[in-house]
C-alpha positions as semicolon CSV with decimal commas, in nm:
position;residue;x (nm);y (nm);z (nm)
1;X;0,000;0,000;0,000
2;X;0,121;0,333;-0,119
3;X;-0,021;0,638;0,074
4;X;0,104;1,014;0,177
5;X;-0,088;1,284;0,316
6;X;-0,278;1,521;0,017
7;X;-0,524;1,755;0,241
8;X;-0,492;1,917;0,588
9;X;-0,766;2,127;0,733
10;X;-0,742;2,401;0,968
11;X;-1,085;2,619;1,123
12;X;-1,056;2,948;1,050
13;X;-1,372;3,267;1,141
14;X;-1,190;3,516;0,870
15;X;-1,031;3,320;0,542
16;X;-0,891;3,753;0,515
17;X;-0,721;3,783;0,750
18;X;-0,638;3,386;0,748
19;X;-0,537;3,494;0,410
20;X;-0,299;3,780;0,499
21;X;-0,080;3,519;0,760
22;X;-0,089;3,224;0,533
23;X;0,009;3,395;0,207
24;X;0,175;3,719;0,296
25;X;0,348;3,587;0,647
26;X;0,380;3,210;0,604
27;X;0,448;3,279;0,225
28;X;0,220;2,973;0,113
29;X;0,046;2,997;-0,200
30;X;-0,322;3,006;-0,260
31;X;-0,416;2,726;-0,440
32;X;-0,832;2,749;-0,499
33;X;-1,067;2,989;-0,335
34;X;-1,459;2,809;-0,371
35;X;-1,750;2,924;-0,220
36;X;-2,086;2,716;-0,104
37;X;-2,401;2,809;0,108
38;X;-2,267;3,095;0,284
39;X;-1,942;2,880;0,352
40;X;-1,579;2,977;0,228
41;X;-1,269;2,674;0,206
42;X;-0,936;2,866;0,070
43;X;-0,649;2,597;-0,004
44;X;-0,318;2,696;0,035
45;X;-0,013;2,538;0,036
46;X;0,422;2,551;-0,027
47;X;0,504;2,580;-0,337
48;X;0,777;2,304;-0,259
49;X;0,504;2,083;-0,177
50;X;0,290;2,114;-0,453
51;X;0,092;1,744;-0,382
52;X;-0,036;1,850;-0,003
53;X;-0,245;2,087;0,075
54;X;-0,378;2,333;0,340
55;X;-0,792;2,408;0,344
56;X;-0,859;2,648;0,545
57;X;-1,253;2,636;0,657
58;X;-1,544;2,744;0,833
59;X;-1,521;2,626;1,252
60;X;-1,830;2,386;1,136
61;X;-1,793;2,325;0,756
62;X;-2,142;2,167;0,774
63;X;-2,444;2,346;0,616
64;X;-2,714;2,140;0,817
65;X;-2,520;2,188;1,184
66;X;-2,728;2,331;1,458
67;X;-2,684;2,661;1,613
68;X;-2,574;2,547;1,917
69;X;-2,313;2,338;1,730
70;X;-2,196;2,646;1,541
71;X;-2,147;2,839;1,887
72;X;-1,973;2,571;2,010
73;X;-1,716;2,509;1,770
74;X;-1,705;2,927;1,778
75;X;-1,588;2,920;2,110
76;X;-1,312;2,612;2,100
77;X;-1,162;2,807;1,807
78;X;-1,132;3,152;1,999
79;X;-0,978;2,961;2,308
80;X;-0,742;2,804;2,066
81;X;-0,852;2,466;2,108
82;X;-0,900;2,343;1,788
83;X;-0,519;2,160;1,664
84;X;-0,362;2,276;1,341
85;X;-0,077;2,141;1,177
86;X;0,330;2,183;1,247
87;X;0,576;2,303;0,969
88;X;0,886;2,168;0,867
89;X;1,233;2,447;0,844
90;X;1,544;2,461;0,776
91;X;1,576;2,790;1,013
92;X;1,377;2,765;1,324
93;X;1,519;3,080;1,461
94;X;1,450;3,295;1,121
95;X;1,156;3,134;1,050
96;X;1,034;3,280;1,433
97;X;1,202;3,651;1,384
98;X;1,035;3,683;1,057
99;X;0,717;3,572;1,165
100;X;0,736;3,737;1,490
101;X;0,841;4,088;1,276
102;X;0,525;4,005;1,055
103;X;0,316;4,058;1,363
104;X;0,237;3,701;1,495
105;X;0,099;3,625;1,783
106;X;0,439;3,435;1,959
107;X;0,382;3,153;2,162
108;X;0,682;3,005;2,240
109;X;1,037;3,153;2,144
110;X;1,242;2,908;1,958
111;X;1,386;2,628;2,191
112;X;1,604;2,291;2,118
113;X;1,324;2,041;2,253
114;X;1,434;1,656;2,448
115;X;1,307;1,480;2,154
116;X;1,543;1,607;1,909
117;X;1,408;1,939;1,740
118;X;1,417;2,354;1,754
119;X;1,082;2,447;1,777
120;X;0,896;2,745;1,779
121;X;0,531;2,896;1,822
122;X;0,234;3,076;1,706
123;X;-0,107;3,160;1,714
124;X;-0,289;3,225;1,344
125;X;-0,525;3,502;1,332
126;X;-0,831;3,245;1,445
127;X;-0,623;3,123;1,749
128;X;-0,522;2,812;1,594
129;X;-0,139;2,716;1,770
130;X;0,120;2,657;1,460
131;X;0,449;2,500;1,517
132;X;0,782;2,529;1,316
133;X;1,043;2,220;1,386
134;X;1,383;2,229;1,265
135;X;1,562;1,885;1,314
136;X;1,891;1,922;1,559
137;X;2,204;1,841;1,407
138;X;2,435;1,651;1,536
């Protein structure tokens, strides 16, 4: 069996301003833009990775949800809750100070981690937590 990851999705309440990190920060490239029903999903993605991708979507990317769903997912996303994905970089440290000099919302300075990387990170505009892991050489 031959499989490897295509799509990734990650909640967002403003595909802007999600927009505005993910292109103009993160320097990902914006791969389809579709609207349905009131709904928005904007894939992005590295250009050096042109077979995966990043969707970002609604909280609740389901037209029939309930209200009370709706809130609900509202409120994990604003508290951050909600997991994202981690980035791979050659740089952890100017990865972080360009990032950080974009504006981000810093998390967690860069640091060599116990199980082997240099990690850094941020929130996204919608609270999501991002990571960027640089392998430690030996």
């Amino acid at each position: 069996m031959d499989i490897k990851l295509a799509q990734c999705f990650i909640a967002v309440d403003d595909h802007d301003k999600a927009l505005a990190f993910y292109r103009d920060v993160l320097g990902l490239e914006v791969r389809n833009d579709v609207g349905f029903e009131n709904m928005r999903w904007v894939t992005v993605g590295a250009p050096s990775q042109p077979d995966v991708d990043i969707v970002l979507e609604p909280p609740l990317a389901d037209p029939n949800a309930s209200p009370a769903d709706r809130q609900a997912m509202a409120e994990l996303l604003a508290k951050g809750l909600l997991r994202a994905v981690i980035f791979a970089t050659e740089d952890c440290d100017a990865t972080f100070e360009r990032i950080r000099a974009a504006g981000g919302e810093v998390l967690q300075e860069p640091i060599d981690q116990p199980y082997g990387v240099r990690d850094c990170a941020f929130r996204d505009p919608a609270g999501n937590m991002l990571r960027f892991t640089q392998p430690l050489r030996k």
